[in-house]
XYZ file of C-alpha atoms in Angstrom:
506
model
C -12.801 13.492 85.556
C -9.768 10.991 84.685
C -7.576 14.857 84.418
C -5.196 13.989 87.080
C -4.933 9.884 86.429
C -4.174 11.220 82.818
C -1.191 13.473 84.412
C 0.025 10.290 86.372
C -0.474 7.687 83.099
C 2.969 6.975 80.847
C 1.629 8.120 77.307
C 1.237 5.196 74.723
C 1.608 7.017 71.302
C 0.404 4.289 68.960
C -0.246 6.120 65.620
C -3.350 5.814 63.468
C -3.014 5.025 60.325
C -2.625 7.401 57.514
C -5.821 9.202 55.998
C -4.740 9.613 52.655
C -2.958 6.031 51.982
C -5.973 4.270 53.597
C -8.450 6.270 51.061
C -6.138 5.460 48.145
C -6.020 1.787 48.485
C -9.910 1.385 49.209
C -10.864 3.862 46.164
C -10.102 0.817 43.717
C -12.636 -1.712 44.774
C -16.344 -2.694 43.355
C -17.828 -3.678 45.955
C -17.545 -2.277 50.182
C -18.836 -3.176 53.495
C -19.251 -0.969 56.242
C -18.851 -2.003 59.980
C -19.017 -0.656 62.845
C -17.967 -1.706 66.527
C -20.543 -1.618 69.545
C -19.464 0.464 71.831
C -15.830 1.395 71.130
C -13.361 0.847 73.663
C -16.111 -1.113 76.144
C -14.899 -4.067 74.730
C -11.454 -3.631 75.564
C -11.310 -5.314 79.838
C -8.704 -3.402 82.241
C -6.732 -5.577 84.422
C -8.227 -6.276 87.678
C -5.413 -4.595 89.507
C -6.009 -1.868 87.836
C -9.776 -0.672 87.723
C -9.568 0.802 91.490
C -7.993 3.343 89.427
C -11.447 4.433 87.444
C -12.856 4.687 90.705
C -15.895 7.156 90.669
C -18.809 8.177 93.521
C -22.388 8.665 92.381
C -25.439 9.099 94.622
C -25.906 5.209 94.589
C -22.559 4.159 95.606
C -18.691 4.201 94.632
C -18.147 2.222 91.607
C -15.162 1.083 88.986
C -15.151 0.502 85.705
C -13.713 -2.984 84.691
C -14.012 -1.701 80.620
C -11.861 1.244 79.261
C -14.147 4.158 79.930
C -13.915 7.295 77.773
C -11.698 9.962 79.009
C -8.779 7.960 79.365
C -5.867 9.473 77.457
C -4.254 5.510 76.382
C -7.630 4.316 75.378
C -7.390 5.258 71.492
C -4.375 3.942 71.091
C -4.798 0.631 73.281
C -8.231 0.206 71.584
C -6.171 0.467 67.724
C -3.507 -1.362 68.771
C -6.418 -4.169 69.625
C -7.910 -4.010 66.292
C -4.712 -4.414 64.587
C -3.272 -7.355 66.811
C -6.864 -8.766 66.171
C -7.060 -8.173 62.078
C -3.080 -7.752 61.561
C -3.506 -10.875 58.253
C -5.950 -9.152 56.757
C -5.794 -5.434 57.133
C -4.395 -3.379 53.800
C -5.240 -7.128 51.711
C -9.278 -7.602 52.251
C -9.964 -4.448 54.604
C -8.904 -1.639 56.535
C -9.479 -0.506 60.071
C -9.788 3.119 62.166
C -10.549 2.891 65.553
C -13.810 1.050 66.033
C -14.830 1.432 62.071
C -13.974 -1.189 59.554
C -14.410 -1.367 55.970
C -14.198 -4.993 53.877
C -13.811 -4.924 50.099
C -13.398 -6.829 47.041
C -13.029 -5.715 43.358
C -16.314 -8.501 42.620
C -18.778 -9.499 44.571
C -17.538 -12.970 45.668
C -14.403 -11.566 46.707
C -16.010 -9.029 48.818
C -18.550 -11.542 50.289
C -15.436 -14.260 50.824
C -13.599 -11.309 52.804
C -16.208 -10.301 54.642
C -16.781 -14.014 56.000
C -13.136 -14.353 57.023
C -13.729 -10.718 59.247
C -17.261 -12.173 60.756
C -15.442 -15.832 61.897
C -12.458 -13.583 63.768
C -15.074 -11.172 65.167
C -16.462 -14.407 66.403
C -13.135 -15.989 67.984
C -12.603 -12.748 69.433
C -15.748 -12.047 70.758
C -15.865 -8.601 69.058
C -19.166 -7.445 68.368
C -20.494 -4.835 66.056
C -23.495 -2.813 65.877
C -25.600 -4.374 63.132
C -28.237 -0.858 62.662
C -25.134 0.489 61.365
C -23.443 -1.769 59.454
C -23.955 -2.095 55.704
C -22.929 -4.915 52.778
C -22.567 -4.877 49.709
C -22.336 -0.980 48.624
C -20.463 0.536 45.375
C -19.923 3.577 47.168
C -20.481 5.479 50.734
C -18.797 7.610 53.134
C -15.356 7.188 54.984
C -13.738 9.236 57.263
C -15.268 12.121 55.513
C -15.002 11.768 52.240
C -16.756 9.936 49.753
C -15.496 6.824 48.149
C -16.327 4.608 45.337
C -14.092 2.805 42.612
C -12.991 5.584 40.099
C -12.329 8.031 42.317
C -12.589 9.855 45.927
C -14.632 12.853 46.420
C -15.727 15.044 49.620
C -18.669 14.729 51.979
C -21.444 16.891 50.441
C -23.124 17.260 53.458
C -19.959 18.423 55.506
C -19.505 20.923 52.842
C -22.793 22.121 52.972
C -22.207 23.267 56.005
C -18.791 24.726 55.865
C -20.456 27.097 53.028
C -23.316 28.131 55.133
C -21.246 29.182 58.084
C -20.631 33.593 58.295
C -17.118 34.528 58.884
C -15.367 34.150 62.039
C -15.743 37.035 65.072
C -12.927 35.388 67.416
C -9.394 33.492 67.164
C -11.331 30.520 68.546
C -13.901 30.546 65.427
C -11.124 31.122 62.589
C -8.922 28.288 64.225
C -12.509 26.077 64.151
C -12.603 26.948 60.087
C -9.371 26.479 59.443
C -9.799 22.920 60.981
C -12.510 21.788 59.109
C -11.497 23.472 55.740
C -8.113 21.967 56.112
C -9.805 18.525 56.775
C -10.504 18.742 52.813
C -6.844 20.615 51.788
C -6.128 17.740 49.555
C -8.401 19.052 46.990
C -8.113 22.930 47.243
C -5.289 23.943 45.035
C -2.699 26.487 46.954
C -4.492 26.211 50.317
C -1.640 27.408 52.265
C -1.627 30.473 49.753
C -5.311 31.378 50.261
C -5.481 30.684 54.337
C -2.414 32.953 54.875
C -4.580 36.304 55.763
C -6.093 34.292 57.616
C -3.598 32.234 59.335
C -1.971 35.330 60.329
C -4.621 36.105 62.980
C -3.397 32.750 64.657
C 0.284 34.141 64.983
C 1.035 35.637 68.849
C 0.694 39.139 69.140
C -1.202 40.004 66.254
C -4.046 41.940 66.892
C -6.871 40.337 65.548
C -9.034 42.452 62.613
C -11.192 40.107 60.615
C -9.701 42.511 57.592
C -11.131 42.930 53.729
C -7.910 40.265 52.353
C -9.324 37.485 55.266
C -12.674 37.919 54.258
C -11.998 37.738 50.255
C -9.805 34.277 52.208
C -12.755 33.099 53.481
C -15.215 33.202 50.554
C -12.349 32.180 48.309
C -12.186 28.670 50.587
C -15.954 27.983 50.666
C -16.374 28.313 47.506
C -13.249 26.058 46.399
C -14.937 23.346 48.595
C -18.557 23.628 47.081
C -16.479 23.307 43.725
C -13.832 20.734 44.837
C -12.433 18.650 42.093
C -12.899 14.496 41.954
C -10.030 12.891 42.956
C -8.711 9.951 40.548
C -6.664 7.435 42.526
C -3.119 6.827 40.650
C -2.863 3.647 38.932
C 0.537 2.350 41.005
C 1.454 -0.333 38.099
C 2.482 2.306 35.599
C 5.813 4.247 35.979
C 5.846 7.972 36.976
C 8.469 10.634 36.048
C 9.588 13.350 38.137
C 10.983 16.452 36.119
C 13.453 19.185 38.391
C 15.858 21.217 37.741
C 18.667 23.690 39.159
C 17.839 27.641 39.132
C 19.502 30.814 39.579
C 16.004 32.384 41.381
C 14.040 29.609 42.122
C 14.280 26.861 44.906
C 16.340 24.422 42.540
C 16.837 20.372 43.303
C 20.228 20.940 43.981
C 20.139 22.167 47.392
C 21.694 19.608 49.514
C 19.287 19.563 52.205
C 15.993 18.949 50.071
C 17.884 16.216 47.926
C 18.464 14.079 51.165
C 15.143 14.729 52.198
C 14.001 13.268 48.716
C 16.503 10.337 48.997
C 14.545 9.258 52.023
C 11.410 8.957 50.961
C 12.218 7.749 47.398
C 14.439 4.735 48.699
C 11.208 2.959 49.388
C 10.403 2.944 45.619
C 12.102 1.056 42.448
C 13.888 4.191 41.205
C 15.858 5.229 37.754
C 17.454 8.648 37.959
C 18.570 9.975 34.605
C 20.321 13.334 34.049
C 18.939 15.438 31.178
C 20.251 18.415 29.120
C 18.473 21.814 29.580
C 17.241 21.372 25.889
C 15.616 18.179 26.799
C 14.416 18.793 29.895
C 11.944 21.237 28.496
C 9.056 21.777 31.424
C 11.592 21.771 34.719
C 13.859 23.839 32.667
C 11.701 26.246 31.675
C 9.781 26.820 35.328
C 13.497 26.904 37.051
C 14.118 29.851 34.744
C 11.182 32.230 35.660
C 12.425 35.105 37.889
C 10.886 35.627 41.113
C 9.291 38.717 41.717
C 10.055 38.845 45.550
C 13.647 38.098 44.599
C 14.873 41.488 46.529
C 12.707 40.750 49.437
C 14.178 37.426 50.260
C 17.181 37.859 48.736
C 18.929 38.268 52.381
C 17.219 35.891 53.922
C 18.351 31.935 54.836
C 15.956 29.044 53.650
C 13.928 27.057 56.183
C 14.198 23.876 55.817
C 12.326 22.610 58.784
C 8.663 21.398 57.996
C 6.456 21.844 61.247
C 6.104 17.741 61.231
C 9.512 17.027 60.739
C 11.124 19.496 63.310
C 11.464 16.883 65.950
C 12.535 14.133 63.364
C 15.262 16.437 61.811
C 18.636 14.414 61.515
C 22.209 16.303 62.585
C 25.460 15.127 61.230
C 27.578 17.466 63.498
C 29.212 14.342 65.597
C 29.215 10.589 65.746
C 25.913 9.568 66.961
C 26.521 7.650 70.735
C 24.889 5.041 68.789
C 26.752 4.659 65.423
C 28.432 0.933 66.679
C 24.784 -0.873 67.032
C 23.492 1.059 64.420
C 26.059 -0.155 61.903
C 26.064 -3.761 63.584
C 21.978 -3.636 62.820
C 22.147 -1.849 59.395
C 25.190 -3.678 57.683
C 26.194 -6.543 59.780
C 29.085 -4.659 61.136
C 31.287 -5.065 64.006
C 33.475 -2.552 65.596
C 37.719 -3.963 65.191
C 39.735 -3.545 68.361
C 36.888 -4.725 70.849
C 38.285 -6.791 73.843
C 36.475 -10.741 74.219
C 34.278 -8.992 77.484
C 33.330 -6.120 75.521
C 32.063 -7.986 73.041
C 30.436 -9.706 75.209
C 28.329 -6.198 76.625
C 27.950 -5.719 73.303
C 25.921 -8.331 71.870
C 24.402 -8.329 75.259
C 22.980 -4.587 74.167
C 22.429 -5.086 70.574
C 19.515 -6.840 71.194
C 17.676 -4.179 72.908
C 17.684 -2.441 69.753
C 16.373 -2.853 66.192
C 17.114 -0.391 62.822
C 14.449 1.075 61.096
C 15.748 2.900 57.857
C 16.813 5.423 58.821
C 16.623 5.354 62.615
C 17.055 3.156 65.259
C 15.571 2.371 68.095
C 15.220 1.104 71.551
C 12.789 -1.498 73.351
C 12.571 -0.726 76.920
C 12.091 -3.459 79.591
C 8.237 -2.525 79.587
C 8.448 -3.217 75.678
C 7.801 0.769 74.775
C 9.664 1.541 71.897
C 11.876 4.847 71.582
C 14.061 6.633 68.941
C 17.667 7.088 69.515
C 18.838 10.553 69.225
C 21.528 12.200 69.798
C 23.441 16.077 69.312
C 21.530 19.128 68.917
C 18.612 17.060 67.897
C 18.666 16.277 71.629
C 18.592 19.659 73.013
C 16.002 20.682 70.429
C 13.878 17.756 71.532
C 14.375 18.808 75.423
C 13.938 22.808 75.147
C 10.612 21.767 73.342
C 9.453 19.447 76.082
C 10.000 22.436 77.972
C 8.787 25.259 76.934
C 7.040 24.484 74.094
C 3.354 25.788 73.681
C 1.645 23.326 75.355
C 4.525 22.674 78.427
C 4.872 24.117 81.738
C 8.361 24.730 82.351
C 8.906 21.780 84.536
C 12.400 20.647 86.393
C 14.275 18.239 85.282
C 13.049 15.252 86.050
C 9.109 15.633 84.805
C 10.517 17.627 81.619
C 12.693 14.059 80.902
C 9.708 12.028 81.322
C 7.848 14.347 78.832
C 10.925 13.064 76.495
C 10.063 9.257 77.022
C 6.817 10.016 76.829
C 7.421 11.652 73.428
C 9.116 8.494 72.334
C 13.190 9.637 72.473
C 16.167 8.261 74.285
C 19.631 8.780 74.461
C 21.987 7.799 77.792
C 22.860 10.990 79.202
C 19.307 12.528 79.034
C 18.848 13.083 82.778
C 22.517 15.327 82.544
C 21.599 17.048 79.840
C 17.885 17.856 81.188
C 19.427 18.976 84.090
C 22.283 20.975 82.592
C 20.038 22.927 80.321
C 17.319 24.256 83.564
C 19.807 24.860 85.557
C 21.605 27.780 82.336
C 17.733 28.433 81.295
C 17.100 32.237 82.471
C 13.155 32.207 83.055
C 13.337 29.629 85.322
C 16.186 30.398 87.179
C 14.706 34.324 87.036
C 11.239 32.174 88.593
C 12.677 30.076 91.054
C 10.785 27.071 92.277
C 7.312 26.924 93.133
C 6.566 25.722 96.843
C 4.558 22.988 97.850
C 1.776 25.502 99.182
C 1.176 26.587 95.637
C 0.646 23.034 94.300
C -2.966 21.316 94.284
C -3.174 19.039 97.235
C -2.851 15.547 95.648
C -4.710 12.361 98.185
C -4.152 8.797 97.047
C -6.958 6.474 96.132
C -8.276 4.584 99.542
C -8.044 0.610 98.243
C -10.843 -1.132 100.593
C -13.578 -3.980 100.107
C -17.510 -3.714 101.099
C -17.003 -3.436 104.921
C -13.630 -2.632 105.409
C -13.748 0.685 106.442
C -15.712 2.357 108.608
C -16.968 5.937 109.374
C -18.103 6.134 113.347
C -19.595 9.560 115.113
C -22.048 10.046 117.878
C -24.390 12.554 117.293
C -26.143 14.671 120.096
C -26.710 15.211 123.171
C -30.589 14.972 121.859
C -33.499 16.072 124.210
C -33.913 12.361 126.748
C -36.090 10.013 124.974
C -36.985 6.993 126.804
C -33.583 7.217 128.202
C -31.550 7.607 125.457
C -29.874 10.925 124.469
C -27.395 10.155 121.454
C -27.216 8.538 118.050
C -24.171 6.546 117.266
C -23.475 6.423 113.527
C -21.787 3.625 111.421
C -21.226 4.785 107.416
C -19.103 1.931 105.420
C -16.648 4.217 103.009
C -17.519 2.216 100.295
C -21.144 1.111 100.028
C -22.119 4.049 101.912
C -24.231 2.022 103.807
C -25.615 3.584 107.707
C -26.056 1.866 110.954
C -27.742 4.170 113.735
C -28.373 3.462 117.129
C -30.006 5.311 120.003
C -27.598 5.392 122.981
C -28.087 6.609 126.368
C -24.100 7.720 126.770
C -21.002 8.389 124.568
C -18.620 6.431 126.513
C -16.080 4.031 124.927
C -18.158 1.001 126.372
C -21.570 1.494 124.300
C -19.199 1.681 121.236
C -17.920 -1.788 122.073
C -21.074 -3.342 122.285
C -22.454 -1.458 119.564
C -19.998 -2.811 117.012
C -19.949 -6.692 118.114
C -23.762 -6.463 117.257
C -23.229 -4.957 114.379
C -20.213 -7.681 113.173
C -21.721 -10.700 114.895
């Protein structure tokens, strides 16, 4: 039980790559290979300093592990990280990787089998090995991550399906947030998803009594039976030019609010875009769905838009004051410098500059032990700080553990510690709670670091009934081996000790 090492380890949040982009660029190929690593994350080593740390007791001994075991919370991401260092030339060109799965390809079958010999020589340099009874060559079409792939198009597991349809409805929270998982595995092909979940969805909301109602259960058929009938996907040819119609409207959501148009100039900026005004007459299908009236209009008429997407509450960017970090991010973005700087601050400058790199459109910071965090700054600060916090799965910690939950979450900004501090010491529950004494805490013993034969574990036992003389039983246990020494003593004085342990080490 690694629960407590876990507690103690600095989080390494190395993201896995994305679903949907990886299935979109393998759903184009003739010919696929599937691989699969022996073992998973046994073939990563742990330093030697650290493996006293996996320490574990069985009736045979106390042992370490000198591989990652599972149960580590860092071992996903250290084990990916691996792959990628290991296949970085080749991954997204001739194959792609997730976790300990890999899958070559080649739109002929030379290509594939040329691609597949450059993997098998770097498996071999890097002593990676694979688990041949389930690895398989030269297929048109098979199953990945789920869903099934071949070159026209991408379609869903049948057999996970199969067994989504057969399952009854839901009796408890736990079971509808279980269907709701694996339905929304597959969202990507259920039209209006969101839409049809909702009655269900609801039940998941805090204090909401929970009534498996007529509307969930008309939900819940509605979903199976999308998935038994889920449409083929056809992967978008990328080479041909796409159009995107919008337009303003008087009931509608309309392009022009300000907040959704930056939100679209960010993730359009990556593309080779032409944007092109057109009159209402022209504009014929945007114009004509801006137009139609909303029938809720009254209901929400009062009510302020949300712009904040669940995934994107934590990214959110403020423009309310000057960022603390505008100077290296201009010096990173553009090349600039700011005028007026004095030959020594310069000097601190350039000296800090380097500690940070710009990645449209944020910047961030490499720490001394090379983890990489996102400046922030403002009320996107606070926001990130009340939700390491109190957020559903925090504890309301003090200060100092709730700012490590913020590096551990990947942010930085210099006066985090203040500001951490400043905030619990205004918050009212805590302050209402007070602090929790050291008698309610779980006692925490460090890790005894000792070789075969270090330590020691001695203890007469007795006094015993005399046999030939001898009326106690001096015991010798090494903490480590658990190995026992006994020896039938006629006292328990200091002196029979003494000679009992030079025979024992001589």
């Amino acid at each position: 039980d690694y629960r407590k090492l876990n507690d103690a380890t600095r989080k390494d949040h190395f993201p896995l790559p994305f679903m949907d982009q990886m299935l979109e660029r393998l759903a184009v190929n003739e010919f696929y290979c599937f691989l699969d690593g022996f073992s998973r994350y046994f073939q990563i080593p742990i330093d030697p300093q650290d493996q006293e740390k996996t320490t574990f007791t069985c009736p045979y001994g106390t042992f370490a592990y000198r591989r990652i075991p599972f149960g580590l919370c860092n071992a996903s991401g250290t084990f990916q990280r691996c792959m990628m260092s290991i296949l970085h030339d080749m991954i997204e060109q001739t194959m792609e990787v997730f976790m300990d799965d890999f899958w070559v390809f080649g739109d002929s079958f030379s290509s594939c089998l040329t691609n597949l010999d450059k993997m098998l020589n770097r498996r071999e340099e890097t002593n990676l090995v694979l688990n041949w009874e389930k690895c398989h060559f030269m297929c048109r079409e098979g199953i990945i991550l789920g869903h099934k792939i071949s070159k026209s198009c991408i379609e869903v597991d049948r057999a996970k399906v199969d067994v989504i349809a057969k399952l009854p409805h839901p009796i408890t929270i736990k079971g509808v947030r279980s269907f709701l998982g694996h339905a929304g595995f597959y969202r990507r092909f259920i039209q209006d998803f969101s839409k049809i979940a909702r009655p269900m969805t609801h039940l998941l909301e805090k204090e909401t009594p929970f009534v498996f109602s007529k509307e969930c259960i008309e939900a819940f058929n509605t979903l199976k039976k999308k998935l038994t009938e889920a449409p083929i996907l056809v992967v978008p040819d990328w080479n041909l030019p796409f159009e995107l119609m919008c337009d303003a409207s008087d009931y509608a959501i309309g392009a022009d609010a300000k907040p959704r148009l930056l939100r679209w100039v960010l993730l359009l900026q990556e593309f080779d875009i032409t944007i092109l005004d057109k009159k209402g007459s022209e504009n014929l299908a945007a114009d004509h769905l801006s137009r139609l009236e909303n029938p809720h209009q009254d209901v929400l008429e009062n009510k302020d838009i949300n712009e904040n997407f669940p995934l994107e509450t934590l990214g959110s960017l403020t423009s309310n004051s000057t960022p603390w970090f505008a100077d290296i991010a201009n010096f990173h973005a553009g090349n600039f410098i700011k005028k007026g700087l004095t030959s020594q601050q310069k000097k601190k400058f350039f000296k800090d500059v380097k500690h940070y790199f710009w990645d449209d459109p944020y910047l961030f910071q490499i720490c001394a032990d090379q983890i990489v965090q996102r400046c922030v700054h403002g009320q996107e600060a606070f926001e990130i700080i009340k939700a390491c916090h109190e957020g559903p799965s925090e504890g309301h910690h003090g200060a100092n553990l709730t700012t490590k939950k913020v590096f551990d979450a990947g942010f930085f900004w210099p006066l985090i510690y203040r500001d951490a501090h400043e905030m619990i010491k205004t918050y009212d529950i805590c302050q209402r709670q007070g602090k929790i004494s050291q008698r309610d805490e779980m006692p925490q013993n460090s890790i005894q670091v000792c070789e075969v034969f270090d330590i020691w574990g001695i203890d007469f036992m007795g006094p015993f009934p005399s046999s030939k003389g001898n009326k106690y039983i001096l015991v010798a246990v090494d903490y480590l081996s658990k190995w026992v020494e006994a020896k039938a003593l006629p006292t328990n004085d200091a002196r029979v000790v003494v000679k009992f342990l030079k025979s024992l080490f001589s």
